[in-house]
PDB file of C-alpha atoms in Angstrom:
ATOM      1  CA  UNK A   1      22.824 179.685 210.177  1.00 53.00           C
ATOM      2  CA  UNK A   2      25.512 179.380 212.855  1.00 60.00           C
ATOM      3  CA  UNK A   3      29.237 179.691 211.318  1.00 68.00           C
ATOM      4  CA  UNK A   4      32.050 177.190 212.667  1.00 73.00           C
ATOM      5  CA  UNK A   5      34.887 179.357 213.952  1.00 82.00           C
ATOM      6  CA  UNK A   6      37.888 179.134 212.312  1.00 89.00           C
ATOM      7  CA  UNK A   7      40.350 178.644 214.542  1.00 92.00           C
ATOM      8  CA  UNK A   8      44.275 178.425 214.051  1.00 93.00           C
ATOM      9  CA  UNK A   9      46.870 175.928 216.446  1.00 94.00           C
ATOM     10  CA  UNK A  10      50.085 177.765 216.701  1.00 94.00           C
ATOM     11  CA  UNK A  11      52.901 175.417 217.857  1.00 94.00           C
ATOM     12  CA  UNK A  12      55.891 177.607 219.071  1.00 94.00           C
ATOM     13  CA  UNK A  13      59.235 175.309 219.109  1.00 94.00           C
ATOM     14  CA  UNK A  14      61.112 176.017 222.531  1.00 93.00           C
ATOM     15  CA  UNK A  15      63.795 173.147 222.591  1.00 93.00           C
ATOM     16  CA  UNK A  16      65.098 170.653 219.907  1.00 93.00           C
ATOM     17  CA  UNK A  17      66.015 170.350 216.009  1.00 93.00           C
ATOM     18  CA  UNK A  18      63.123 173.044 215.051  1.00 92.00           C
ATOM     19  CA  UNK A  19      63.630 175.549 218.125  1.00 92.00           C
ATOM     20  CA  UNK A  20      62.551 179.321 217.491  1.00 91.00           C
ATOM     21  CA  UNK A  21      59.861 178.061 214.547  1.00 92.00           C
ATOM     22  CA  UNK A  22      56.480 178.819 215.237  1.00 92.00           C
ATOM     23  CA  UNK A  23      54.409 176.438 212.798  1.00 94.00           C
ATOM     24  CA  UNK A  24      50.379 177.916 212.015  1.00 94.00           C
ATOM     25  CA  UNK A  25      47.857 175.045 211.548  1.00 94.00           C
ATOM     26  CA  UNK A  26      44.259 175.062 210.760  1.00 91.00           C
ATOM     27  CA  UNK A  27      43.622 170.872 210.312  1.00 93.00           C
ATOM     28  CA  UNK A  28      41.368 169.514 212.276  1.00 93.00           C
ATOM     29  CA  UNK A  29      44.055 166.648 213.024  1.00 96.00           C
ATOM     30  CA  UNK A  30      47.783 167.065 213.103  1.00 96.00           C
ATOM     31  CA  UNK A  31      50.307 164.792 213.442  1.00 97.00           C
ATOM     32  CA  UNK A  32      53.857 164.677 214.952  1.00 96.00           C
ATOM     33  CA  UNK A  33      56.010 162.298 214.319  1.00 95.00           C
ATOM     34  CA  UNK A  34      58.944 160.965 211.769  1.00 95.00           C
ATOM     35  CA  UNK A  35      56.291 159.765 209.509  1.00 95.00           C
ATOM     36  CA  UNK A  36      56.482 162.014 205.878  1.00 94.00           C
ATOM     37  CA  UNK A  37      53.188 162.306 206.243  1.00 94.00           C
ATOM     38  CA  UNK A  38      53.076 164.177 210.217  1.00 95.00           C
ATOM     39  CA  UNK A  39      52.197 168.128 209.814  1.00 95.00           C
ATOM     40  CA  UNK A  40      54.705 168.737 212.881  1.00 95.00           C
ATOM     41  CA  UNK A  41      57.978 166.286 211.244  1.00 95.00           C
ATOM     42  CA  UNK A  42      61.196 165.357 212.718  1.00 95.00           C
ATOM     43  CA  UNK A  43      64.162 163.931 210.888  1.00 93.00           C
ATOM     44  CA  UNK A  44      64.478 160.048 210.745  1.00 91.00           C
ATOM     45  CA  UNK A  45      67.887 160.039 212.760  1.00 92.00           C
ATOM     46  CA  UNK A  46      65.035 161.254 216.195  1.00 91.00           C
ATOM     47  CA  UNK A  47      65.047 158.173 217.356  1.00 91.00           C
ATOM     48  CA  UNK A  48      63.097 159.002 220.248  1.00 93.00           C
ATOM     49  CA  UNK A  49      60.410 159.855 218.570  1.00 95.00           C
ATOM     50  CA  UNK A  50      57.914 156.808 216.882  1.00 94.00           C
ATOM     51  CA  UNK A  51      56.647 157.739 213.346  1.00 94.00           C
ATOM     52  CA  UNK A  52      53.068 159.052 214.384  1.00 96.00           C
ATOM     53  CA  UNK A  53      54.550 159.908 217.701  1.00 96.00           C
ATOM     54  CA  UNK A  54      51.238 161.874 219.051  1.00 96.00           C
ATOM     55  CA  UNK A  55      47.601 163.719 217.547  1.00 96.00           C
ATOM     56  CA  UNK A  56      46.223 167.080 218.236  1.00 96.00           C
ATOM     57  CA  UNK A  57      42.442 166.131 217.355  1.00 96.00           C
ATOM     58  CA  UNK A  58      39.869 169.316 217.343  1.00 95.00           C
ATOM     59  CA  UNK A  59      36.769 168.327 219.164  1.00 94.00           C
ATOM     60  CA  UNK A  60      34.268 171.434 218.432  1.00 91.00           C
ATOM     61  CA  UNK A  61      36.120 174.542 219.715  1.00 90.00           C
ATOM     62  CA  UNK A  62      38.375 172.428 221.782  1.00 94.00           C
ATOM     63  CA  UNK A  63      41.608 170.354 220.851  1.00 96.00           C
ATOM     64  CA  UNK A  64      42.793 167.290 222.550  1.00 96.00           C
ATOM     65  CA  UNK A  65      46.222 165.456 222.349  1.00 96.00           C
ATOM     66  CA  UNK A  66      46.500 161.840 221.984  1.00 96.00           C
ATOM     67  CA  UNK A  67      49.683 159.802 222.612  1.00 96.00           C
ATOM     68  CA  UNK A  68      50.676 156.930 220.070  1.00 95.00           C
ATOM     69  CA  UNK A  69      54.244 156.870 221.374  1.00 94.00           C
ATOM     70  CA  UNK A  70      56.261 154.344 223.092  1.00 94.00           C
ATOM     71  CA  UNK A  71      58.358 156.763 225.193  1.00 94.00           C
ATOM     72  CA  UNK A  72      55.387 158.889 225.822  1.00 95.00           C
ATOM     73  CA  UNK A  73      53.768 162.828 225.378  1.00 96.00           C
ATOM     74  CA  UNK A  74      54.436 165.161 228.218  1.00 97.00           C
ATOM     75  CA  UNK A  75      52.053 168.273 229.128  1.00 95.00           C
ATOM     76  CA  UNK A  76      53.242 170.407 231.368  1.00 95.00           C
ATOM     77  CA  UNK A  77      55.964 168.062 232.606  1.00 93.00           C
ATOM     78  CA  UNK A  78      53.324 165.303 233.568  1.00 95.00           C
ATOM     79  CA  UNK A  79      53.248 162.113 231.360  1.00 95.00           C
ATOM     80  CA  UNK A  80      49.532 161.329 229.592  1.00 95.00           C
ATOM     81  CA  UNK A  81      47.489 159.335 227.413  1.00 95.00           C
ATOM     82  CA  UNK A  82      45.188 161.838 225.991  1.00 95.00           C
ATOM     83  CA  UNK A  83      44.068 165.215 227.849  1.00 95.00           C
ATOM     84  CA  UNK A  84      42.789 168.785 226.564  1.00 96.00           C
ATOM     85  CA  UNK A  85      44.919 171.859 225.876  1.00 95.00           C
ATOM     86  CA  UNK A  86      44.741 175.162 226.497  1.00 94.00           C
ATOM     87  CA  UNK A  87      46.539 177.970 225.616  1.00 93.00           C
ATOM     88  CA  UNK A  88      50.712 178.438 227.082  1.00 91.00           C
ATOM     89  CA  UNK A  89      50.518 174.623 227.616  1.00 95.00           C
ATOM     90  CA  UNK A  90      53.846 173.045 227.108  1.00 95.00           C
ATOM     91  CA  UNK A  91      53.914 169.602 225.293  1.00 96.00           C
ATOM     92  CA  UNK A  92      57.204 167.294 225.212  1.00 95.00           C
ATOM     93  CA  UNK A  93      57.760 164.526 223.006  1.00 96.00           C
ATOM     94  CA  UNK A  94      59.446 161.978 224.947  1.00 95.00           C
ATOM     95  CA  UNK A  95      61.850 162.347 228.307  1.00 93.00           C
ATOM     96  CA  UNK A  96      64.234 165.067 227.240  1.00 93.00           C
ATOM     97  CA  UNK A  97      62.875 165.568 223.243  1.00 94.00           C
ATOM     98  CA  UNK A  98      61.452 168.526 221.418  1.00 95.00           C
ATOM     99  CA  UNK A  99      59.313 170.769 223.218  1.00 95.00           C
ATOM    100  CA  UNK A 100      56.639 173.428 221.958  1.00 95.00           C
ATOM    101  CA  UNK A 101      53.874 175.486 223.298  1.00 95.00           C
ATOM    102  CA  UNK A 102      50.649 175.791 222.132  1.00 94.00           C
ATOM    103  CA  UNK A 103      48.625 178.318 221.533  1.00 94.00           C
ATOM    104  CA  UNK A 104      45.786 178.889 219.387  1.00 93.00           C
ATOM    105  CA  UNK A 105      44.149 181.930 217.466  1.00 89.00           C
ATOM    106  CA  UNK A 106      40.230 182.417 216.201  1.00 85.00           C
ATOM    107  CA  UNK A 107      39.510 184.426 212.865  1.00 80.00           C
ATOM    108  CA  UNK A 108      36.873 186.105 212.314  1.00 66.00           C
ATOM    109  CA  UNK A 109      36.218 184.473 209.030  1.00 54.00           C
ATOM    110  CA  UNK A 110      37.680 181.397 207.113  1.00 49.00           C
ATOM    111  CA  UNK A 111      40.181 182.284 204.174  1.00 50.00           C
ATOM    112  CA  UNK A 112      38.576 181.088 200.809  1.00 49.00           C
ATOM    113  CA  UNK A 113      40.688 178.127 200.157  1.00 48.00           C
ATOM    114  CA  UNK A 114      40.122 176.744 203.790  1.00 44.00           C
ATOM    115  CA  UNK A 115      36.993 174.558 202.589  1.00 44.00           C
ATOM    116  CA  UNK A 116      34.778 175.848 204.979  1.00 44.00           C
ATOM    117  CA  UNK A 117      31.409 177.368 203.028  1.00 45.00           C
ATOM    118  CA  UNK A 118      30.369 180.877 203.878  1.00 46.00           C
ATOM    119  CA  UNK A 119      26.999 181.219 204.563  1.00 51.00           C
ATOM    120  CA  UNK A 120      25.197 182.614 201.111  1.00 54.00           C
ATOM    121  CA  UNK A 121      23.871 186.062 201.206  1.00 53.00           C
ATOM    122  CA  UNK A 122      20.311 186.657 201.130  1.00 61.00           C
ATOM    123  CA  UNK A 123      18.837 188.937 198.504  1.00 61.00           C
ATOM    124  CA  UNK A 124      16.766 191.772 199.013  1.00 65.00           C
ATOM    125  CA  UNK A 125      13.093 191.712 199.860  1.00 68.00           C
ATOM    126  CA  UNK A 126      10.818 192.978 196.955  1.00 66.00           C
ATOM    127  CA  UNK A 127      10.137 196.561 197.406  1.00 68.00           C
ATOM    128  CA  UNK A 128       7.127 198.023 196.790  1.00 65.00           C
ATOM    129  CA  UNK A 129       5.617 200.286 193.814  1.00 64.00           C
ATOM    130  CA  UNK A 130       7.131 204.222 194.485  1.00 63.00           C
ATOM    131  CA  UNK A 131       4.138 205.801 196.038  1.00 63.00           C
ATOM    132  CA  UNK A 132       3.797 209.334 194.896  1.00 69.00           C
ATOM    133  CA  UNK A 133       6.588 211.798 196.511  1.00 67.00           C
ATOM    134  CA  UNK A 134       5.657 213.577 199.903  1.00 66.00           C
ATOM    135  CA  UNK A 135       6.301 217.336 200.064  1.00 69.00           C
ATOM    136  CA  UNK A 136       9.573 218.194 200.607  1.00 71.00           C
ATOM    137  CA  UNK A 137      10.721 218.368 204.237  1.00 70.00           C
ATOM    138  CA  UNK A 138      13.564 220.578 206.042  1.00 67.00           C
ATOM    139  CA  UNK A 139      16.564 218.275 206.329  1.00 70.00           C
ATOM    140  CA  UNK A 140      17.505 216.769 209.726  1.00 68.00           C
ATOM    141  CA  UNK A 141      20.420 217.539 211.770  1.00 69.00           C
ATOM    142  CA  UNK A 142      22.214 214.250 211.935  1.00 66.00           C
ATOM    143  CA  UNK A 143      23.009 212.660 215.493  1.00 70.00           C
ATOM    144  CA  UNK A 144      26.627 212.671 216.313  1.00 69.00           C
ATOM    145  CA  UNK A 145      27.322 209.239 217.387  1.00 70.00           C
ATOM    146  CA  UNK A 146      29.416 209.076 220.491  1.00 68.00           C
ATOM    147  CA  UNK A 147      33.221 208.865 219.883  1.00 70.00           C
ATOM    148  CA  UNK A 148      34.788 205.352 220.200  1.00 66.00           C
ATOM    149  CA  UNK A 149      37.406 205.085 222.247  1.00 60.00           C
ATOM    150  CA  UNK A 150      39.588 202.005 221.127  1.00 61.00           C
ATOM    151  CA  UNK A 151      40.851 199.294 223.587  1.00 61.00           C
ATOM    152  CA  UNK A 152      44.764 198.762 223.617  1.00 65.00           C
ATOM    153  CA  UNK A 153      45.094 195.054 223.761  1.00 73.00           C
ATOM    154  CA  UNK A 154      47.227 193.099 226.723  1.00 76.00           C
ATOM    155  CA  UNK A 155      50.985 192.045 225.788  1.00 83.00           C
ATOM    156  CA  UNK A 156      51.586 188.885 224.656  1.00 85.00           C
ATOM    157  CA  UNK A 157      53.664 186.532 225.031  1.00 84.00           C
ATOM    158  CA  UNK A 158      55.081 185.532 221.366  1.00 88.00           C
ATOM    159  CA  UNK A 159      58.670 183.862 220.917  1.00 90.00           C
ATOM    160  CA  UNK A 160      61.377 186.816 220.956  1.00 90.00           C
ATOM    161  CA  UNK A 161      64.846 186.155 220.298  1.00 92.00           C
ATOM    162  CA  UNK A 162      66.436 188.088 223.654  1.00 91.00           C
ATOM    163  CA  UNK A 163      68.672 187.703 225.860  1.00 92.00           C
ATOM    164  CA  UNK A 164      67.523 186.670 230.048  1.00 90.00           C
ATOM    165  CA  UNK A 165      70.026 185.969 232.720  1.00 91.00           C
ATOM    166  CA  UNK A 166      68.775 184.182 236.207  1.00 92.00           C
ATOM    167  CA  UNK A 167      71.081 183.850 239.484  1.00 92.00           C
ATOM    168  CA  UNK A 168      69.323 181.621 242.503  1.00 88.00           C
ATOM    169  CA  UNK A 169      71.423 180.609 245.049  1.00 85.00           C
ATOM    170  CA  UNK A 170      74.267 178.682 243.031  1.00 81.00           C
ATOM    171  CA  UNK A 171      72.794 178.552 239.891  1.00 82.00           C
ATOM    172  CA  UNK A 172      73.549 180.991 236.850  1.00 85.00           C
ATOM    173  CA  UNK A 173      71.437 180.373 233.743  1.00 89.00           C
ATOM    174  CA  UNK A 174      71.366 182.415 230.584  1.00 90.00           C
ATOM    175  CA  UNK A 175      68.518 182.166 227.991  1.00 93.00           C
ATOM    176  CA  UNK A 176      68.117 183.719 224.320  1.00 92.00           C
ATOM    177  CA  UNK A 177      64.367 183.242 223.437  1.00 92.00           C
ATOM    178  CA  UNK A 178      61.440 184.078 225.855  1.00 91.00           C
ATOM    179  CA  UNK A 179      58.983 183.212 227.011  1.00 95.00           C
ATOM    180  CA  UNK A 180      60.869 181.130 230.212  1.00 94.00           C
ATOM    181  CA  UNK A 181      58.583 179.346 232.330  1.00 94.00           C
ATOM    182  CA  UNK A 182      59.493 179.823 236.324  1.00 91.00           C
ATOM    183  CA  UNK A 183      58.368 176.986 238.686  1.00 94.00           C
ATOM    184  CA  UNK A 184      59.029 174.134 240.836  1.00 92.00           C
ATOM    185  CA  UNK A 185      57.936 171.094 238.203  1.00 92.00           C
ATOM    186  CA  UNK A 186      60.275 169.553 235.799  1.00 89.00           C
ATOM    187  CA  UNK A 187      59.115 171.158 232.723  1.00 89.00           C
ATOM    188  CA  UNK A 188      60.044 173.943 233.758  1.00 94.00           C
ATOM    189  CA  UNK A 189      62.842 176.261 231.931  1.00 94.00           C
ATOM    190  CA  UNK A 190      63.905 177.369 235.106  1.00 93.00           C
ATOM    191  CA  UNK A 191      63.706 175.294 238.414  1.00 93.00           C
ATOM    192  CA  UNK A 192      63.199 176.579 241.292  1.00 92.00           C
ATOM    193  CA  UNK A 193      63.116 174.427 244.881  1.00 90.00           C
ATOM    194  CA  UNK A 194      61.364 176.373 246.894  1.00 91.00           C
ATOM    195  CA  UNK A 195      58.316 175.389 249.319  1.00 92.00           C
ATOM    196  CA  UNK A 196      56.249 178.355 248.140  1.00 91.00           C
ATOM    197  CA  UNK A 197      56.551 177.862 244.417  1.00 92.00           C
ATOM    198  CA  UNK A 198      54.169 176.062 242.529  1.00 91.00           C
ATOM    199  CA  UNK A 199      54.604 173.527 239.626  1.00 93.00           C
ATOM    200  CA  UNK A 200      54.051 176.762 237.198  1.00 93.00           C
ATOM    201  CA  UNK A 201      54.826 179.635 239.013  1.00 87.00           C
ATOM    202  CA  UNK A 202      55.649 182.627 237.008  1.00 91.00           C
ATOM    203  CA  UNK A 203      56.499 183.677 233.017  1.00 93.00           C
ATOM    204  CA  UNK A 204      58.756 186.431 232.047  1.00 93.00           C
ATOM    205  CA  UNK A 205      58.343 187.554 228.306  1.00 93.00           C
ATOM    206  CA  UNK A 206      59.551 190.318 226.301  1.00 94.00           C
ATOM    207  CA  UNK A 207      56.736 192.677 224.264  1.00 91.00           C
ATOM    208  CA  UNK A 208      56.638 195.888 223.339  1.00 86.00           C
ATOM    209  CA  UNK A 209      60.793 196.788 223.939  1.00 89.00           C
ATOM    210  CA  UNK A 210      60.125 195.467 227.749  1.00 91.00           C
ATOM    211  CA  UNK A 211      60.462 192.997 229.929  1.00 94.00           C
ATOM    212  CA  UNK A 212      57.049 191.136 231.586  1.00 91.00           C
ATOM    213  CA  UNK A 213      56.555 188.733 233.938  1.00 92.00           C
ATOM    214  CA  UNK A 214      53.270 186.887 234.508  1.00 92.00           C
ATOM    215  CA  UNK A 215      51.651 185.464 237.354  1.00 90.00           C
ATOM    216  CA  UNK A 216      50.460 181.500 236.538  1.00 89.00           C
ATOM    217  CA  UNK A 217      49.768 180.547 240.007  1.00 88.00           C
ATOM    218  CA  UNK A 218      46.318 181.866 240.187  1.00 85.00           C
ATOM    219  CA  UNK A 219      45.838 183.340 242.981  1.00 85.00           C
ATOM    220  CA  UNK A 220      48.636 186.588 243.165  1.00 86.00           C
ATOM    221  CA  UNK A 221      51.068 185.295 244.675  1.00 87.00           C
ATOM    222  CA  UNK A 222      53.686 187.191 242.571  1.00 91.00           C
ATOM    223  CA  UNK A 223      54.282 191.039 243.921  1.00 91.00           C
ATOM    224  CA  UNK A 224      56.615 194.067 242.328  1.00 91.00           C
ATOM    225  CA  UNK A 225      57.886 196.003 244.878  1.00 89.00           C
ATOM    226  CA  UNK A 226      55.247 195.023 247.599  1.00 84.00           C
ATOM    227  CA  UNK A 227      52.331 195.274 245.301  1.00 83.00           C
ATOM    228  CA  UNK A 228      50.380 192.157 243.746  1.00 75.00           C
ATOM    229  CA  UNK A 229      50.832 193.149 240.029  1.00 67.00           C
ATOM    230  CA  UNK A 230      47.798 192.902 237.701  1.00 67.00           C
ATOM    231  CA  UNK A 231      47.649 189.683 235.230  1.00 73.00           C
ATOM    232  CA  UNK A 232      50.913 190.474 234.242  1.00 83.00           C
ATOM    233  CA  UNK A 233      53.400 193.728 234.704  1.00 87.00           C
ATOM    234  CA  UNK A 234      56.173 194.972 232.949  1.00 90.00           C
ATOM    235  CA  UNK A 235      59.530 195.242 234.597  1.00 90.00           C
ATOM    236  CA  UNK A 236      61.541 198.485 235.454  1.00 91.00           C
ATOM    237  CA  UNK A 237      65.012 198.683 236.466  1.00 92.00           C
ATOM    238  CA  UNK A 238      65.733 198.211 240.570  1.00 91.00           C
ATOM    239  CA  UNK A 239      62.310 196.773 240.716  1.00 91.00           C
ATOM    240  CA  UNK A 240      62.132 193.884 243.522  1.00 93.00           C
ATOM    241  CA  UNK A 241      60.161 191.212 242.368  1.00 92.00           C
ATOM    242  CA  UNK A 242      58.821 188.262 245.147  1.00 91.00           C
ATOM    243  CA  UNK A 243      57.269 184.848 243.933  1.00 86.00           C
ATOM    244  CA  UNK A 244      55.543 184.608 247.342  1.00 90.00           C
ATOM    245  CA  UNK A 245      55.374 186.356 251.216  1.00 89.00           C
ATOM    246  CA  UNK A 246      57.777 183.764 251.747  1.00 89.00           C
ATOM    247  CA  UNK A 247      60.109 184.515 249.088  1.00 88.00           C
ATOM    248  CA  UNK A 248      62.340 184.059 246.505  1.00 92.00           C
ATOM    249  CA  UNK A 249      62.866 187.573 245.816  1.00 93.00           C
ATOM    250  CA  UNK A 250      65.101 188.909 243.148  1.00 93.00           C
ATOM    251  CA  UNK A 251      65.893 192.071 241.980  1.00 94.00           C
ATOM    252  CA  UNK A 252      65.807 193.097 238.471  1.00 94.00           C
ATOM    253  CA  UNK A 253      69.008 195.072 237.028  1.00 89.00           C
ATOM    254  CA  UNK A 254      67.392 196.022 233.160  1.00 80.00           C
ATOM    255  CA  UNK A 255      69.143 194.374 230.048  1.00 82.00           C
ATOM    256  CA  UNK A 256      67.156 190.910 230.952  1.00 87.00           C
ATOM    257  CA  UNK A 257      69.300 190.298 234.344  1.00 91.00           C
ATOM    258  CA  UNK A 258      67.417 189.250 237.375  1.00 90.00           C
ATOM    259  CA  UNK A 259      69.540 188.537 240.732  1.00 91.00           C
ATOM    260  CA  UNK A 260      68.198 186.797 243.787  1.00 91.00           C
ATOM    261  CA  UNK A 261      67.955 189.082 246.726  1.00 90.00           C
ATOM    262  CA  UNK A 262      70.078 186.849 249.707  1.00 81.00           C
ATOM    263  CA  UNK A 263      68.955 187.469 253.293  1.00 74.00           C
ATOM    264  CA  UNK A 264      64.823 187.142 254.067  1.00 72.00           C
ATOM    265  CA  UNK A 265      62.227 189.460 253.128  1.00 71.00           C
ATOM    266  CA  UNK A 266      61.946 192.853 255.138  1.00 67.00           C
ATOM    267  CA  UNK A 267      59.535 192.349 257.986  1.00 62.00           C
ATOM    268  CA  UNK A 268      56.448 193.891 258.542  1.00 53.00           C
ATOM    269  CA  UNK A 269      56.053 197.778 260.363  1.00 50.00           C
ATOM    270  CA  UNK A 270      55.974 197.298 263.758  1.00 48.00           C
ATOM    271  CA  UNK A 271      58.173 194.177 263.849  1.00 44.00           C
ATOM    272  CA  UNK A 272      60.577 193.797 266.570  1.00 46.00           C
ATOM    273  CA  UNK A 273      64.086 194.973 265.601  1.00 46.00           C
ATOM    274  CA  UNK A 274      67.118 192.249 265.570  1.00 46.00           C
ATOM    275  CA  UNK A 275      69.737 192.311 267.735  1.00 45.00           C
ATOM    276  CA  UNK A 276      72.499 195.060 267.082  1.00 40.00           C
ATOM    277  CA  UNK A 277      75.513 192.000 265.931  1.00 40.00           C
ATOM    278  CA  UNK A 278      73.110 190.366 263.276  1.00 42.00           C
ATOM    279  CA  UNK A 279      72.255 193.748 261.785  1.00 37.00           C
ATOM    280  CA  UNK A 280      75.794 195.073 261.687  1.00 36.00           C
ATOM    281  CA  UNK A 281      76.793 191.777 260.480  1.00 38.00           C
ATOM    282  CA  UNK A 282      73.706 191.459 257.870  1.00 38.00           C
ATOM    283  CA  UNK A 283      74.494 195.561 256.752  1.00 36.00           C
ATOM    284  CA  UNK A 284      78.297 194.323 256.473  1.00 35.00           C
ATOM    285  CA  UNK A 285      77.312 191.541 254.255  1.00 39.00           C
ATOM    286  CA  UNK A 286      78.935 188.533 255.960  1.00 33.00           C
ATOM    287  CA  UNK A 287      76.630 185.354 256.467  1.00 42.00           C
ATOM    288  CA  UNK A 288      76.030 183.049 259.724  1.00 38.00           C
ATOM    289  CA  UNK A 289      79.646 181.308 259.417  1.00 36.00           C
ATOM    290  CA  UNK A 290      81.655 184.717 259.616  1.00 38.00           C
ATOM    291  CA  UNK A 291      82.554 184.752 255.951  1.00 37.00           C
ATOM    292  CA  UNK A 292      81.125 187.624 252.952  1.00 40.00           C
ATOM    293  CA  UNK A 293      78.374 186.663 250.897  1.00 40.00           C
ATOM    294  CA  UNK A 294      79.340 185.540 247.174  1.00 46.00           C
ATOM    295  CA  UNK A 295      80.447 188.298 245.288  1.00 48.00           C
ATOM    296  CA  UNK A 296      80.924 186.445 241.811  1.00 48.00           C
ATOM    297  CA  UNK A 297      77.363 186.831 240.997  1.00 48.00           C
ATOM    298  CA  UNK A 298      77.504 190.355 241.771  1.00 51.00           C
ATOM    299  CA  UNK A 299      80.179 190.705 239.540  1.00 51.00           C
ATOM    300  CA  UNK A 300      78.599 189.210 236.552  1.00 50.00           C
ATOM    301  CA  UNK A 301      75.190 191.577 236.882  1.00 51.00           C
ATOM    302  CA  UNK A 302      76.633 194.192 237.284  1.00 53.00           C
TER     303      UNK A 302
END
């Protein structure tokens, strides 16, 4: 008899009236809305919201979001009707309303109050009469099985009160829960308008006492000091890390503070050198229009 997973929706709240909650949910429909009766409820004063404002409908080991609202259900910063999830997607109730990311979690087997009915044991085949006892026989040595070396699981990216600072090119922003989404779209938590960053770019969360930062594009674009990093790599003081060949690059300083790196990226071994005035102007630290690069930032990380 084949079991139905159980599986569990977590909804982590990044931005409105319920940020930092993380709400579990095993229903095969939820609702989100003002309505008393929505799983996922706002208060009555959200105008934004409708009263069943959007579903998250399970369809076999998948779950699909349907939008009932007037001012709409982002994912992922694009506007739709109805479209399946997957796990770090970010959903957003109306233009500028509460935000979460979803994530979901199988169990190994339903709790006992979940409804779902455990397949019923089957009892023992009949044994037959005891034949008469053989002669006794030396014992055996038993086989050692081999030893079982245990797997350490990946970090993951769970909502963690900490502090993150960002500095690109004019803009300073400061965060106090991660995970923060890096990318060019508009759901984004930090924008970044650059031709070489995608929509989704990059994710920096905190596990295990340490910084991380994921690559979402795909197809490594992300490197740490020159290298591509595996799925995702933890983050060391004075490391240099570049979204793409082309750049950004920034430079992380420890205590969640991660500077862009001005100037563009080193060229390759063999390159030709530049001319004597731009490198003693570049090593001096004055840009193209004869005046020093901003120091304010520098001030602030460091």
């Amino acid at each position: 008899m084949t079991t139905i997973p159980h599986i569990i929706v977590q909804l982590v709240h990044i931005q409105g009236p319920l940020k930092g909650d993380i709400q579990e949910l095993a229903d095969s429909e939820i609702r989100i809305g003002r309505h008393p009766d929505c799983q996922v409820r706002f208060a009555k004063d959200e105008v934004t919201l409708s009263r069943i404002h959007a579903r998250i409908v399970r369809e076999g080991n998948r779950f699909k979001i349907i939008d009932q609202s007037t001012n709409g259900t982002f994912v992922n910063g694009l506007r739709l009707q109805e479209a399946y999830l997957k796990d770090g997607d970010v959903l957003m109730f109306a233009e500028g309303g509460p935000k979460v990311s979803f994530l979901t979690q199988t169990i190994s087997a339903p709790p006992s109050d979940s409804g779902v009915t455990a397949e019923r044991p089957q009892p023992p085949p009949p044994q037959p009469p005891a034949a008469r006892p053989a002669p006794p026989t030396p014992p055996a040595i038993p086989l050692q099985p081999p030893p079982v070396v245990p797997s350490t699981p990946g970090p993951t990216a769970a909502s963690v009160k900490v502090p993150l600072a960002i500095q690109y090119g004019p803009a300073l922003k400061s965060f106090t829960t991660l995970p923060v989404v890096l990318g060019k779209g508009a759901g984004c938590d930090f924008v970044i308008d650059h031709p070489a960053v995608s929509d989704r770019h990059a994710q920096i969360f905190f596990d295990r006492d340490q910084y991380w930062i994921r690559d979402l594009t795909g197809n490594a674009a992300v490197s740490i000091d020159g290298r591509p990093p595996a799925a995702e790599s933890a983050l060391s003081p004075d490391m240099v890390v570049a979204l793409s060949a082309q750049g950004p690059r920034f430079r992380f300083l420890g205590g969640g503070r991660l500077v862009e790196i001005e100037g563009p990226p080193p060229a390759a071994p063999g390159a030709e050198d530049p001319p004597h005035g731009e490198a003693s102007r570049s090593a001096a630290g004055i840009d193209g229009a004869g005046k020093k690069g901003s120091s304010l930032f520098k001030k602030l990380f460091s």
